[in-house]
Amino acid sequence: MKITDFFRNNRQTVSFEIFPPKLDTPLETILNKLGDFASMKPDFISVTYGAGGSKKGRTLEIASRIKEDYGIESLAHFTCVGHSIDEIDAMLRQMKEKKIDNLLALRGDPPADMPDFDFSKNVFSYASELIRHIRKKDGFCIGAACYPEGHADSPRISKDMYHLKQKVDEGVDFLITQLFFDNRIFYDFMDKVKAYNITCPVLPGIMPIFKADQIKRIASMCGASMPAKLVLLLDKYGNTPDMQKAGIEYASNQIRDLLDNGVDGIHINTMNKVEATRTILQNIGKL
Ligand code: FAD
């Protein structure tokens, strides 16, 4: 089933993001949680793709098990950085073999040990080129990433919006946003989305905060800004267990407000935490 089918009749979707464990950790650490995640009846579950394709087999295996074992639709993230065209086509074939209908087509970040990586030497320099390639093959429902505060590499937000429009026009069916902590940033972004005549559904990506250090690191990597009220929370609770409680409350408030304001759906970055995800769904009245 294609994820676009969920958006019929203006239904607001609820979806989860999970990540494969490191290669030296058994796959069962996440497979054993799939039943719990599935019991919360999300519309779909997305599985991230390790930087540079390091865990690509795991992404496919988990995405396939979500669908085959639990009947929940899956979305496999896929980055093209560092892959040859043959490797890209082999991945697409494997996705088809595993009956994965939905993929999130991404350019990816430079490999960790190569900060000056030259994307012009990559098979595809931008996600839009990967999307054009996948579209030719037909049959996939294609999601892509977008950045309410602009992508970190982009010299200005208007340029990022221009390239986002180009990307969507290559055949994107829906967008998922980078995490953000201030809904006003998302609402302003949606005004720009409309102004650029981008009409596909846009799912806000929400990441609950569990530890102050962790979220500061993640936010600095992806360029998400922190509103004053969040900085105060981080200062108050730091890395204590109370931070998790406050973080879940903060994310729940963000999501309630987004749903009330008519978003197409909510994509929750679960950080593989079952109970925290369950609490959020209870808080927002979806369980
Ligand atoms: P693009 O859309 O290609 O954009 C990258 C940059 O290039 C932007 O600054 C854009 O403005 C610019 N640009 C685009 N087209 C042009 C052009 N024609 N000329 C000049 N500039 C241009 N990474 C992973 O490794 N694994 C994951 O699973 C993963 N999942 C993600 C999920 C979401 C929802 C998001 C928001 C990000 C995710 N990422 C993931 C991170 C992503 O790979 C990085 O942000 C990456 O740097 C950009 O990928 P993209 O597909 O957005 O790139």
PDB file of N, CA, C and O in Angstrom, residues 208-257:
ATOM      1  N   PRO A 208      10.896  13.780  20.576  1.00  0.00           N
ATOM      2  CA  PRO A 208      10.837  14.067  22.022  1.00  0.00           C
ATOM      3  C   PRO A 208      12.246  14.170  22.607  1.00  0.00           C
ATOM      4  O   PRO A 208      13.172  13.529  22.116  1.00  0.00           O
ATOM      5  N   ILE A 209      12.363  14.968  23.645  1.00  0.00           N
ATOM      6  CA  ILE A 209      13.679  15.161  24.276  1.00  0.00           C
ATOM      7  C   ILE A 209      13.787  14.223  25.464  1.00  0.00           C
ATOM      8  O   ILE A 209      12.874  14.159  26.300  1.00  0.00           O
ATOM      9  N   PHE A 210      14.881  13.498  25.536  1.00  0.00           N
ATOM     10  CA  PHE A 210      15.088  12.594  26.666  1.00  0.00           C
ATOM     11  C   PHE A 210      16.212  13.068  27.582  1.00  0.00           C
ATOM     12  O   PHE A 210      16.171  12.883  28.782  1.00  0.00           O
ATOM     13  N   LYS A 211      17.233  13.658  26.967  1.00  0.00           N
ATOM     14  CA  LYS A 211      18.362  14.175  27.763  1.00  0.00           C
ATOM     15  C   LYS A 211      18.816  15.481  27.143  1.00  0.00           C
ATOM     16  O   LYS A 211      18.865  15.598  25.905  1.00  0.00           O
ATOM     17  N   ALA A 212      19.186  16.450  27.980  1.00  0.00           N
ATOM     18  CA  ALA A 212      19.591  17.759  27.470  1.00  0.00           C
ATOM     19  C   ALA A 212      20.800  17.639  26.537  1.00  0.00           C
ATOM     20  O   ALA A 212      20.808  18.205  25.441  1.00  0.00           O
ATOM     21  N   ASP A 213      21.811  16.880  26.947  1.00  0.00           N
ATOM     22  CA  ASP A 213      23.041  16.785  26.133  1.00  0.00           C
ATOM     23  C   ASP A 213      22.741  16.205  24.761  1.00  0.00           C
ATOM     24  O   ASP A 213      23.250  16.673  23.741  1.00  0.00           O
ATOM     25  N   GLN A 214      21.906  15.151  24.787  1.00  0.00           N
ATOM     26  CA  GLN A 214      21.600  14.451  23.539  1.00  0.00           C
ATOM     27  C   GLN A 214      20.897  15.392  22.548  1.00  0.00           C
ATOM     28  O   GLN A 214      21.266  15.465  21.375  1.00  0.00           O
ATOM     29  N   ILE A 215      19.921  16.147  23.044  1.00  0.00           N
ATOM     30  CA  ILE A 215      19.149  16.988  22.121  1.00  0.00           C
ATOM     31  C   ILE A 215      19.992  18.174  21.655  1.00  0.00           C
ATOM     32  O   ILE A 215      19.867  18.620  20.517  1.00  0.00           O
ATOM     33  N   LYS A 216      20.886  18.658  22.498  1.00  0.00           N
ATOM     34  CA  LYS A 216      21.752  19.764  22.059  1.00  0.00           C
ATOM     35  C   LYS A 216      22.648  19.285  20.914  1.00  0.00           C
ATOM     36  O   LYS A 216      22.875  19.987  19.934  1.00  0.00           O
ATOM     37  N   ARG A 217      23.142  18.048  21.048  1.00  0.00           N
ATOM     38  CA  ARG A 217      24.021  17.499  20.011  1.00  0.00           C
ATOM     39  C   ARG A 217      23.239  17.321  18.704  1.00  0.00           C
ATOM     40  O   ARG A 217      23.680  17.742  17.639  1.00  0.00           O
ATOM     41  N   ILE A 218      22.056  16.729  18.816  1.00  0.00           N
ATOM     42  CA  ILE A 218      21.263  16.471  17.603  1.00  0.00           C
ATOM     43  C   ILE A 218      20.861  17.798  16.946  1.00  0.00           C
ATOM     44  O   ILE A 218      20.975  17.971  15.736  1.00  0.00           O
ATOM     45  N   ALA A 219      20.412  18.747  17.780  1.00  0.00           N
ATOM     46  CA  ALA A 219      19.963  20.034  17.227  1.00  0.00           C
ATOM     47  C   ALA A 219      21.124  20.768  16.561  1.00  0.00           C
ATOM     48  O   ALA A 219      20.955  21.390  15.510  1.00  0.00           O
ATOM     49  N   SER A 220      22.313  20.667  17.135  1.00  0.00           N
ATOM     50  CA  SER A 220      23.439  21.376  16.522  1.00  0.00           C
ATOM     51  C   SER A 220      23.842  20.714  15.204  1.00  0.00           C
ATOM     52  O   SER A 220      24.279  21.369  14.270  1.00  0.00           O
ATOM     53  N   MET A 221      23.646  19.396  15.109  1.00  0.00           N
ATOM     54  CA  MET A 221      23.989  18.699  13.863  1.00  0.00           C
ATOM     55  C   MET A 221      23.031  19.078  12.739  1.00  0.00           C
ATOM     56  O   MET A 221      23.430  19.237  11.597  1.00  0.00           O
ATOM     57  N   CYS A 222      21.747  19.206  13.073  1.00  0.00           N
ATOM     58  CA  CYS A 222      20.774  19.452  11.988  1.00  0.00           C
ATOM     59  C   CYS A 222      20.363  20.922  11.892  1.00  0.00           C
ATOM     60  O   CYS A 222      19.609  21.288  11.000  1.00  0.00           O
ATOM     61  N   GLY A 223      20.857  21.752  12.790  1.00  0.00           N
ATOM     62  CA  GLY A 223      20.589  23.189  12.672  1.00  0.00           C
ATOM     63  C   GLY A 223      19.231  23.610  13.191  1.00  0.00           C
ATOM     64  O   GLY A 223      18.717  24.660  12.796  1.00  0.00           O
ATOM     65  N   ALA A 224      18.617  22.808  14.088  1.00  0.00           N
ATOM     66  CA  ALA A 224      17.303  23.199  14.641  1.00  0.00           C
ATOM     67  C   ALA A 224      17.512  24.178  15.785  1.00  0.00           C
ATOM     68  O   ALA A 224      18.335  23.939  16.675  1.00  0.00           O
ATOM     69  N   SER A 225      16.758  25.278  15.768  1.00  0.00           N
ATOM     70  CA  SER A 225      16.921  26.266  16.842  1.00  0.00           C
ATOM     71  C   SER A 225      16.034  25.908  18.033  1.00  0.00           C
ATOM     72  O   SER A 225      15.071  25.158  17.901  1.00  0.00           O
ATOM     73  N   MET A 226      16.404  26.446  19.173  1.00  0.00           N
ATOM     74  CA  MET A 226      15.664  26.125  20.403  1.00  0.00           C
ATOM     75  C   MET A 226      15.017  27.384  20.960  1.00  0.00           C
ATOM     76  O   MET A 226      15.726  28.349  21.276  1.00  0.00           O
ATOM     77  N   PRO A 227      13.696  27.388  21.126  1.00  0.00           N
ATOM     78  CA  PRO A 227      13.047  28.564  21.707  1.00  0.00           C
ATOM     79  C   PRO A 227      13.417  28.706  23.184  1.00  0.00           C
ATOM     80  O   PRO A 227      13.808  27.726  23.835  1.00  0.00           O
ATOM     81  N   ALA A 228      13.257  29.923  23.713  1.00  0.00           N
ATOM     82  CA  ALA A 228      13.683  30.211  25.090  1.00  0.00           C
ATOM     83  C   ALA A 228      13.047  29.253  26.092  1.00  0.00           C
ATOM     84  O   ALA A 228      13.716  28.760  27.012  1.00  0.00           O
ATOM     85  N   LYS A 229      11.747  28.931  25.905  1.00  0.00           N
ATOM     86  CA  LYS A 229      11.083  28.071  26.899  1.00  0.00           C
ATOM     87  C   LYS A 229      11.721  26.677  26.927  1.00  0.00           C
ATOM     88  O   LYS A 229      11.772  26.029  27.972  1.00  0.00           O
ATOM     89  N   LEU A 230      12.251  26.228  25.801  1.00  0.00           N
ATOM     90  CA  LEU A 230      12.910  24.922  25.782  1.00  0.00           C
ATOM     91  C   LEU A 230      14.293  25.004  26.439  1.00  0.00           C
ATOM     92  O   LEU A 230      14.680  24.117  27.207  1.00  0.00           O
ATOM     93  N   VAL A 231      15.006  26.094  26.171  1.00  0.00           N
ATOM     94  CA  VAL A 231      16.327  26.274  26.799  1.00  0.00           C
ATOM     95  C   VAL A 231      16.167  26.260  28.323  1.00  0.00           C
ATOM     96  O   VAL A 231      16.956  25.627  29.044  1.00  0.00           O
ATOM     97  N   LEU A 232      15.110  26.907  28.803  1.00  0.00           N
ATOM     98  CA  LEU A 232      14.867  26.936  30.260  1.00  0.00           C
ATOM     99  C   LEU A 232      14.630  25.519  30.792  1.00  0.00           C
ATOM    100  O   LEU A 232      15.143  25.144  31.846  1.00  0.00           O
ATOM    101  N   LEU A 233      13.873  24.727  30.037  1.00  0.00           N
ATOM    102  CA  LEU A 233      13.618  23.335  30.461  1.00  0.00           C
ATOM    103  C   LEU A 233      14.913  22.528  30.513  1.00  0.00           C
ATOM    104  O   LEU A 233      15.154  21.766  31.457  1.00  0.00           O
ATOM    105  N   LEU A 234      15.736  22.692  29.474  1.00  0.00           N
ATOM    106  CA  LEU A 234      17.001  21.946  29.421  1.00  0.00           C
ATOM    107  C   LEU A 234      17.898  22.347  30.589  1.00  0.00           C
ATOM    108  O   LEU A 234      18.549  21.503  31.212  1.00  0.00           O
ATOM    109  N   ASP A 235      17.915  23.645  30.894  1.00  0.00           N
ATOM    110  CA  ASP A 235      18.739  24.111  32.022  1.00  0.00           C
ATOM    111  C   ASP A 235      18.207  23.557  33.340  1.00  0.00           C
ATOM    112  O   ASP A 235      18.971  23.199  34.235  1.00  0.00           O
ATOM    113  N   LYS A 236      16.882  23.463  33.428  1.00  0.00           N
ATOM    114  CA  LYS A 236      16.284  23.029  34.697  1.00  0.00           C
ATOM    115  C   LYS A 236      16.519  21.530  34.936  1.00  0.00           C
ATOM    116  O   LYS A 236      16.866  21.114  36.039  1.00  0.00           O
ATOM    117  N   TYR A 237      16.306  20.731  33.901  1.00  0.00           N
ATOM    118  CA  TYR A 237      16.310  19.276  34.119  1.00  0.00           C
ATOM    119  C   TYR A 237      17.573  18.556  33.637  1.00  0.00           C
ATOM    120  O   TYR A 237      17.814  17.408  34.023  1.00  0.00           O
ATOM    121  N   GLY A 238      18.353  19.191  32.746  1.00  0.00           N
ATOM    122  CA  GLY A 238      19.613  18.577  32.289  1.00  0.00           C
ATOM    123  C   GLY A 238      19.430  17.151  31.822  1.00  0.00           C
ATOM    124  O   GLY A 238      18.577  16.853  30.986  1.00  0.00           O
ATOM    125  N   ASN A 239      20.218  16.237  32.401  1.00  0.00           N
ATOM    126  CA  ASN A 239      20.143  14.833  31.988  1.00  0.00           C
ATOM    127  C   ASN A 239      19.449  13.969  33.046  1.00  0.00           C
ATOM    128  O   ASN A 239      19.632  12.758  33.084  1.00  0.00           O
ATOM    129  N   THR A 240      18.656  14.589  33.904  1.00  0.00           N
ATOM    130  CA  THR A 240      17.973  13.845  34.965  1.00  0.00           C
ATOM    131  C   THR A 240      16.748  13.117  34.387  1.00  0.00           C
ATOM    132  O   THR A 240      16.268  13.466  33.306  1.00  0.00           O
ATOM    133  N   PRO A 241      16.209  12.129  35.114  1.00  0.00           N
ATOM    134  CA  PRO A 241      15.003  11.437  34.630  1.00  0.00           C
ATOM    135  C   PRO A 241      13.822  12.393  34.432  1.00  0.00           C
ATOM    136  O   PRO A 241      12.957  12.139  33.601  1.00  0.00           O
ATOM    137  N   ASP A 242      13.790  13.519  35.183  1.00  0.00           N
ATOM    138  CA  ASP A 242      12.696  14.475  35.007  1.00  0.00           C
ATOM    139  C   ASP A 242      12.713  15.120  33.618  1.00  0.00           C
ATOM    140  O   ASP A 242      11.695  15.616  33.139  1.00  0.00           O
ATOM    141  N   MET A 243      13.905  15.124  32.989  1.00  0.00           N
ATOM    142  CA  MET A 243      13.996  15.701  31.628  1.00  0.00           C
ATOM    143  C   MET A 243      13.122  14.906  30.669  1.00  0.00           C
ATOM    144  O   MET A 243      12.436  15.477  29.824  1.00  0.00           O
ATOM    145  N   GLN A 244      13.157  13.587  30.804  1.00  0.00           N
ATOM    146  CA  GLN A 244      12.356  12.742  29.909  1.00  0.00           C
ATOM    147  C   GLN A 244      10.865  13.063  30.061  1.00  0.00           C
ATOM    148  O   GLN A 244      10.137  13.182  29.080  1.00  0.00           O
ATOM    149  N   LYS A 245      10.439  13.216  31.337  1.00  0.00           N
ATOM    150  CA  LYS A 245       9.024  13.528  31.587  1.00  0.00           C
ATOM    151  C   LYS A 245       8.658  14.885  30.948  1.00  0.00           C
ATOM    152  O   LYS A 245       7.647  15.013  30.247  1.00  0.00           O
ATOM    153  N   ALA A 246       9.536  15.863  31.179  1.00  0.00           N
ATOM    154  CA  ALA A 246       9.273  17.201  30.624  1.00  0.00           C
ATOM    155  C   ALA A 246       9.354  17.166  29.092  1.00  0.00           C
ATOM    156  O   ALA A 246       8.592  17.860  28.403  1.00  0.00           O
ATOM    157  N   GLY A 247      10.272  16.366  28.563  1.00  0.00           N
ATOM    158  CA  GLY A 247      10.443  16.261  27.104  1.00  0.00           C
ATOM    159  C   GLY A 247       9.219  15.640  26.444  1.00  0.00           C
ATOM    160  O   GLY A 247       8.784  16.077  25.370  1.00  0.00           O
ATOM    161  N   ILE A 248       8.659  14.634  27.087  1.00  0.00           N
ATOM    162  CA  ILE A 248       7.452  13.983  26.551  1.00  0.00           C
ATOM    163  C   ILE A 248       6.286  14.967  26.574  1.00  0.00           C
ATOM    164  O   ILE A 248       5.500  15.063  25.628  1.00  0.00           O
ATOM    165  N   GLU A 249       6.193  15.736  27.651  1.00  0.00           N
ATOM    166  CA  GLU A 249       5.138  16.736  27.771  1.00  0.00           C
ATOM    167  C   GLU A 249       5.299  17.811  26.690  1.00  0.00           C
ATOM    168  O   GLU A 249       4.323  18.221  26.043  1.00  0.00           O
ATOM    169  N   TYR A 250       6.550  18.230  26.476  1.00  0.00           N
ATOM    170  CA  TYR A 250       6.827  19.276  25.473  1.00  0.00           C
ATOM    171  C   TYR A 250       6.422  18.787  24.081  1.00  0.00           C
ATOM    172  O   TYR A 250       5.730  19.480  23.321  1.00  0.00           O
ATOM    173  N   ALA A 251       6.839  17.543  23.759  1.00  0.00           N
ATOM    174  CA  ALA A 251       6.512  16.985  22.432  1.00  0.00           C
ATOM    175  C   ALA A 251       4.996  16.816  22.292  1.00  0.00           C
ATOM    176  O   ALA A 251       4.423  17.101  21.232  1.00  0.00           O
ATOM    177  N   SER A 252       4.335  16.367  23.368  1.00  0.00           N
ATOM    178  CA  SER A 252       2.876  16.165  23.309  1.00  0.00           C
ATOM    179  C   SER A 252       2.172  17.497  23.048  1.00  0.00           C
ATOM    180  O   SER A 252       1.233  17.563  22.247  1.00  0.00           O
ATOM    181  N   ASN A 253       2.632  18.562  23.702  1.00  0.00           N
ATOM    182  CA  ASN A 253       2.024  19.882  23.491  1.00  0.00           C
ATOM    183  C   ASN A 253       2.229  20.355  22.056  1.00  0.00           C
ATOM    184  O   ASN A 253       1.315  20.899  21.429  1.00  0.00           O
ATOM    185  N   GLN A 254       3.465  20.123  21.557  1.00  0.00           N
ATOM    186  CA  GLN A 254       3.752  20.504  20.170  1.00  0.00           C
ATOM    187  C   GLN A 254       2.793  19.788  19.216  1.00  0.00           C
ATOM    188  O   GLN A 254       2.216  20.385  18.317  1.00  0.00           O
ATOM    189  N   ILE A 255       2.628  18.470  19.444  1.00  0.00           N
ATOM    190  CA  ILE A 255       1.814  17.661  18.533  1.00  0.00           C
ATOM    191  C   ILE A 255       0.339  18.060  18.616  1.00  0.00           C
ATOM    192  O   ILE A 255      -0.340  18.203  17.593  1.00  0.00           O
ATOM    193  N   ARG A 256      -0.158  18.276  19.841  1.00  0.00           N
ATOM    194  CA  ARG A 256      -1.573  18.681  19.998  1.00  0.00           C
ATOM    195  C   ARG A 256      -1.845  19.950  19.198  1.00  0.00           C
ATOM    196  O   ARG A 256      -2.822  20.063  18.474  1.00  0.00           O
ATOM    197  N   ASP A 257      -0.925  20.906  19.345  1.00  0.00           N
ATOM    198  CA  ASP A 257      -1.093  22.189  18.650  1.00  0.00           C
ATOM    199  C   ASP A 257      -1.057  21.998  17.129  1.00  0.00           C
ATOM    200  O   ASP A 257      -1.864  22.581  16.394  1.00  0.00           O
TER     201      ASP A 257
END
